[in-house]
Short mmCIF file of C-alpha atoms in Angstrom, two decimals:
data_model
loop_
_atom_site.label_atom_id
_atom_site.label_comp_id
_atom_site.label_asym_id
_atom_site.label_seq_id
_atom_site.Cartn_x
_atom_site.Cartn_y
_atom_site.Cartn_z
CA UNK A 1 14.12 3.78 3.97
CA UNK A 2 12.55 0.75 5.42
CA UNK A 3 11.22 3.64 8.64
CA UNK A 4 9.29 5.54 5.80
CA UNK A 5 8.03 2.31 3.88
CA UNK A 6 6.64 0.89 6.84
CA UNK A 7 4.86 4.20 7.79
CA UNK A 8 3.54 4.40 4.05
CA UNK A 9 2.02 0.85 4.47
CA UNK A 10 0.26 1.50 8.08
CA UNK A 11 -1.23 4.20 5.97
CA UNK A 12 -2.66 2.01 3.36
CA UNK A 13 -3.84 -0.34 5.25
CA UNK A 14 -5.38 2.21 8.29
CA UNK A 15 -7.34 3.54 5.33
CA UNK A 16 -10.81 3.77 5.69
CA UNK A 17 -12.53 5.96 2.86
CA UNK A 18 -9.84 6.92 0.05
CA UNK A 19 -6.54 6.61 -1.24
CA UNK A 20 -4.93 8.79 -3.54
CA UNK A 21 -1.67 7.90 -4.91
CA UNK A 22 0.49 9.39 -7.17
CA UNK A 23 3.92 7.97 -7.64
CA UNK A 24 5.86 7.31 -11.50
CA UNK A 25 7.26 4.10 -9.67
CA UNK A 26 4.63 1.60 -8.78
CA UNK A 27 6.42 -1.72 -8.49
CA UNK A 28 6.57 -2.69 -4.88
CA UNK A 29 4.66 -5.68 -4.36
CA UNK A 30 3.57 -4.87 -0.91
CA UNK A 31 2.04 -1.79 -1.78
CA UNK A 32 0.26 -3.19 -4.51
CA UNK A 33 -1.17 -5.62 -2.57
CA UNK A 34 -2.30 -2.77 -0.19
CA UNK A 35 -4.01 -1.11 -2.64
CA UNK A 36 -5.66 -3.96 -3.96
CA UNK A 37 -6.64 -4.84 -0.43
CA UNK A 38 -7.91 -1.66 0.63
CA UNK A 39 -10.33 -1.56 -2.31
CA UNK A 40 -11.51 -4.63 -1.42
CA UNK A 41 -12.37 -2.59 2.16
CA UNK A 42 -14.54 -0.43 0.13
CA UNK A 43 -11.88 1.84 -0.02
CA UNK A 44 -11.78 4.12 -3.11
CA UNK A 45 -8.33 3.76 -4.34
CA UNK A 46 -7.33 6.37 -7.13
CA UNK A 47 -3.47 6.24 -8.77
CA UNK A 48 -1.68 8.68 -10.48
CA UNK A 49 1.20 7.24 -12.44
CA UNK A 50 3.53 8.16 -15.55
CA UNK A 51 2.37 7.33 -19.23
CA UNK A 52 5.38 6.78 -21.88
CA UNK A 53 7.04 9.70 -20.77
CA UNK A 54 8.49 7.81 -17.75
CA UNK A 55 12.08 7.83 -16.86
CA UNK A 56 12.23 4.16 -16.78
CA UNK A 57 10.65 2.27 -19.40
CA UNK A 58 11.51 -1.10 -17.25
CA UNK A 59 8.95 1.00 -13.93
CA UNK A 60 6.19 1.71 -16.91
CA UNK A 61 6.52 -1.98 -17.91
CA UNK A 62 6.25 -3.25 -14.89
CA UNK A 63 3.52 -0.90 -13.22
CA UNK A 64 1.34 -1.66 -16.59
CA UNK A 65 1.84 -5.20 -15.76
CA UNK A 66 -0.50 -4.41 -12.86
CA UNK A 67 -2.68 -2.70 -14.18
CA UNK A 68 -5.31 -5.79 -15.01
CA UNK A 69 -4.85 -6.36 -11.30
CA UNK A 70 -5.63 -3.27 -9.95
CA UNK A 71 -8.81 -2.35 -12.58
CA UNK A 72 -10.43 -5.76 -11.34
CA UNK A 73 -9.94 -4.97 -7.27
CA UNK A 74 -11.62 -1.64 -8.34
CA UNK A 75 -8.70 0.71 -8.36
CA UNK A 76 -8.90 3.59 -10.27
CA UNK A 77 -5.91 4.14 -12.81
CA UNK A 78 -4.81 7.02 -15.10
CA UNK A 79 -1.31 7.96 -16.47
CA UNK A 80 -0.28 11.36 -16.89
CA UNK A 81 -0.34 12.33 -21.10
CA UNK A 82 2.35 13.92 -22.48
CA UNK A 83 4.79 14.51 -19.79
CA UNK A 84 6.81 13.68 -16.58
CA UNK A 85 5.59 13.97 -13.36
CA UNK A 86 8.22 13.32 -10.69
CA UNK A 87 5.65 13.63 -7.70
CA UNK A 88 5.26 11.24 -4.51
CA UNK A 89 1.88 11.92 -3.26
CA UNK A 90 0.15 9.90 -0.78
CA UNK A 91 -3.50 11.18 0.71
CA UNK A 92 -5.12 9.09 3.14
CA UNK A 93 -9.41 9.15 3.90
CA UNK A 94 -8.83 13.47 3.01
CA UNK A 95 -7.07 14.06 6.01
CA UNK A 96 -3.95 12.93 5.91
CA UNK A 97 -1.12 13.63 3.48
CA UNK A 98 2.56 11.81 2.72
CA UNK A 99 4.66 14.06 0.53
CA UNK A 100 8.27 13.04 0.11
CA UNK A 101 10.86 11.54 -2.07
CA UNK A 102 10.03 7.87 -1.51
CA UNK A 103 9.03 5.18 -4.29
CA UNK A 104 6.91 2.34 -4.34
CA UNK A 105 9.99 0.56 -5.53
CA UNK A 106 12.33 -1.81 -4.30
CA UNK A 107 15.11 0.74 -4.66
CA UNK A 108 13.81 3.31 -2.64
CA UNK A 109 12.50 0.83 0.00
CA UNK A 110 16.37 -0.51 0.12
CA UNK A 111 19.26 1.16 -1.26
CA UNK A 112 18.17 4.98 -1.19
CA UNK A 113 17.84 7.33 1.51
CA UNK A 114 14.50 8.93 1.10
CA UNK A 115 12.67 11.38 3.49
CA UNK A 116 9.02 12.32 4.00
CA UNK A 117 6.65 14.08 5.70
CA UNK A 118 2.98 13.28 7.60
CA UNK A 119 0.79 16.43 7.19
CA UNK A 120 -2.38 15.94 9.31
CA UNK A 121 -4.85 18.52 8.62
CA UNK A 122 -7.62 18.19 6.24
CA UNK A 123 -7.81 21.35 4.11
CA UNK A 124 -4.55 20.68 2.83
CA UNK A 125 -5.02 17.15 1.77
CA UNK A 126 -7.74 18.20 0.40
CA UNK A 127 -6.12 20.96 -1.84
CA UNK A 128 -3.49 18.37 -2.44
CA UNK A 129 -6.15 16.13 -3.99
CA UNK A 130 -7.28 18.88 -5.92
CA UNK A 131 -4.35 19.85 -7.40
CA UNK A 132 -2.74 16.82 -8.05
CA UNK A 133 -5.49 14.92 -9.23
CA UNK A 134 -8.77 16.79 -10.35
CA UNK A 135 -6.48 19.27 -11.73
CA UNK A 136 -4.64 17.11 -14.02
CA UNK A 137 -7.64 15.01 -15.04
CA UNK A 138 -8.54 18.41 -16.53
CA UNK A 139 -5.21 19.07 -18.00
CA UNK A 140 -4.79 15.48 -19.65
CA UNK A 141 -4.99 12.45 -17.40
CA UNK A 142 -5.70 9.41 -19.27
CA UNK A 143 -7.53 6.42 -17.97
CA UNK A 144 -5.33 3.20 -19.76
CA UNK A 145 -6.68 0.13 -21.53
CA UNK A 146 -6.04 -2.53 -19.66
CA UNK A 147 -8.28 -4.75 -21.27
CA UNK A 148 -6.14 -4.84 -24.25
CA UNK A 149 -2.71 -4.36 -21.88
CA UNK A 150 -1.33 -8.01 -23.04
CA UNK A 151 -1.75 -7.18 -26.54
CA UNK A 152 -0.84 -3.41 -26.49
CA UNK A 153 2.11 -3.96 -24.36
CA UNK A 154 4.14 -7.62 -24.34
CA UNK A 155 6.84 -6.42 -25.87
CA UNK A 156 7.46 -4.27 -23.16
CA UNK A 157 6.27 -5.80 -20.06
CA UNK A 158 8.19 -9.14 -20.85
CA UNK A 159 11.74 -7.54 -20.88
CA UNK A 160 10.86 -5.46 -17.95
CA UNK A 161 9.23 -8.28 -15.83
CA UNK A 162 12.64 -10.09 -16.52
CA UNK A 163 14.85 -7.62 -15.84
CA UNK A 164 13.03 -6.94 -12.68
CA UNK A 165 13.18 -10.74 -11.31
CA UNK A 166 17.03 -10.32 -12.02
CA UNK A 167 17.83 -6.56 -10.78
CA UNK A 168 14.86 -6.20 -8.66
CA UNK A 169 16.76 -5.08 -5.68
CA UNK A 170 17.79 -2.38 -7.79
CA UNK A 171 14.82 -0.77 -9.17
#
């Protein structure tokens, strides 16, 4: 879905006020780097991902490898607690909305066939907002440690950052 990536990325980077994301498969490097970018823009940058309840313990290792990234360029970070969440959210200065089945993976950017929708109107990103994040910070959103990330988590990250370099394509 290399149509949909690209239209995910002009959205990142046409950002001007916030980004909400919330996707269980942050691993693409170019949307990482867009993130990080656009908080460097002044852009406040809030993410949504899955806690140990993902479906792929090589995606949590390898989002979580991020994480002392993204907390330093000012991103805001919290992982769902005690469940699954399958949803691809994108909301875009609280006016704009991506909903879809695409992942900020390599997989979805090149193997699958994803689809996705632009919603322009402003009253229903910003009930999307509400819903999928201010309502789950309420129901158990937690922001992660990435201070101690190296020591909390090397024994996963380090399998999963390897397995990555050699079936990136893949994930």
């Amino acid at each position: 879905s290399s149509a949909l990536e690209a239209e995910a990325l002009r959205l990142f980077i046409g950002s001007k006020e916030t980004l909400l994301i919330r996707n269980p498969y942050l691993i693409r490097r170019g949307f990482l780097g867009a993130m990080i970018e656009a908080a460097g823009r002044g852009v406040s940058v809030r993410c949504v991902t899955a806690d140990e309840h993902n479906d792929s313990l090589v995606h949590l290792g390898i989002t979580r490898s991020w994480y002392p990234l993204l907390h330093e360029a000012g991103v805001a970070i919290r992982e769902h607690l005690h469940h699954f969440s399958h949803t691809k959210a994108l909301t875009v200065d609280g006016r704009r909305t991506l909903l879809g089945s695409f992942n900020y993976n390599n997989r979805s950017s090149v193997l699958d066939f994803e689809c996705g929708i632009i919603i322009e109107d402003e009253s229903f990103a910003q009930e999307v907002e509400r819903r999928l994040y201010d309502d789950d910070v309420a129901r158990g959103v937690a922001d992660p440690k990435t201070g101690d990330l190296e020591a909390q988590h090397l024994a996963l990250i380090a399998p999963s950052l390897v397995t990555f370099e050699l079936w990136g394509t893949f994930l």
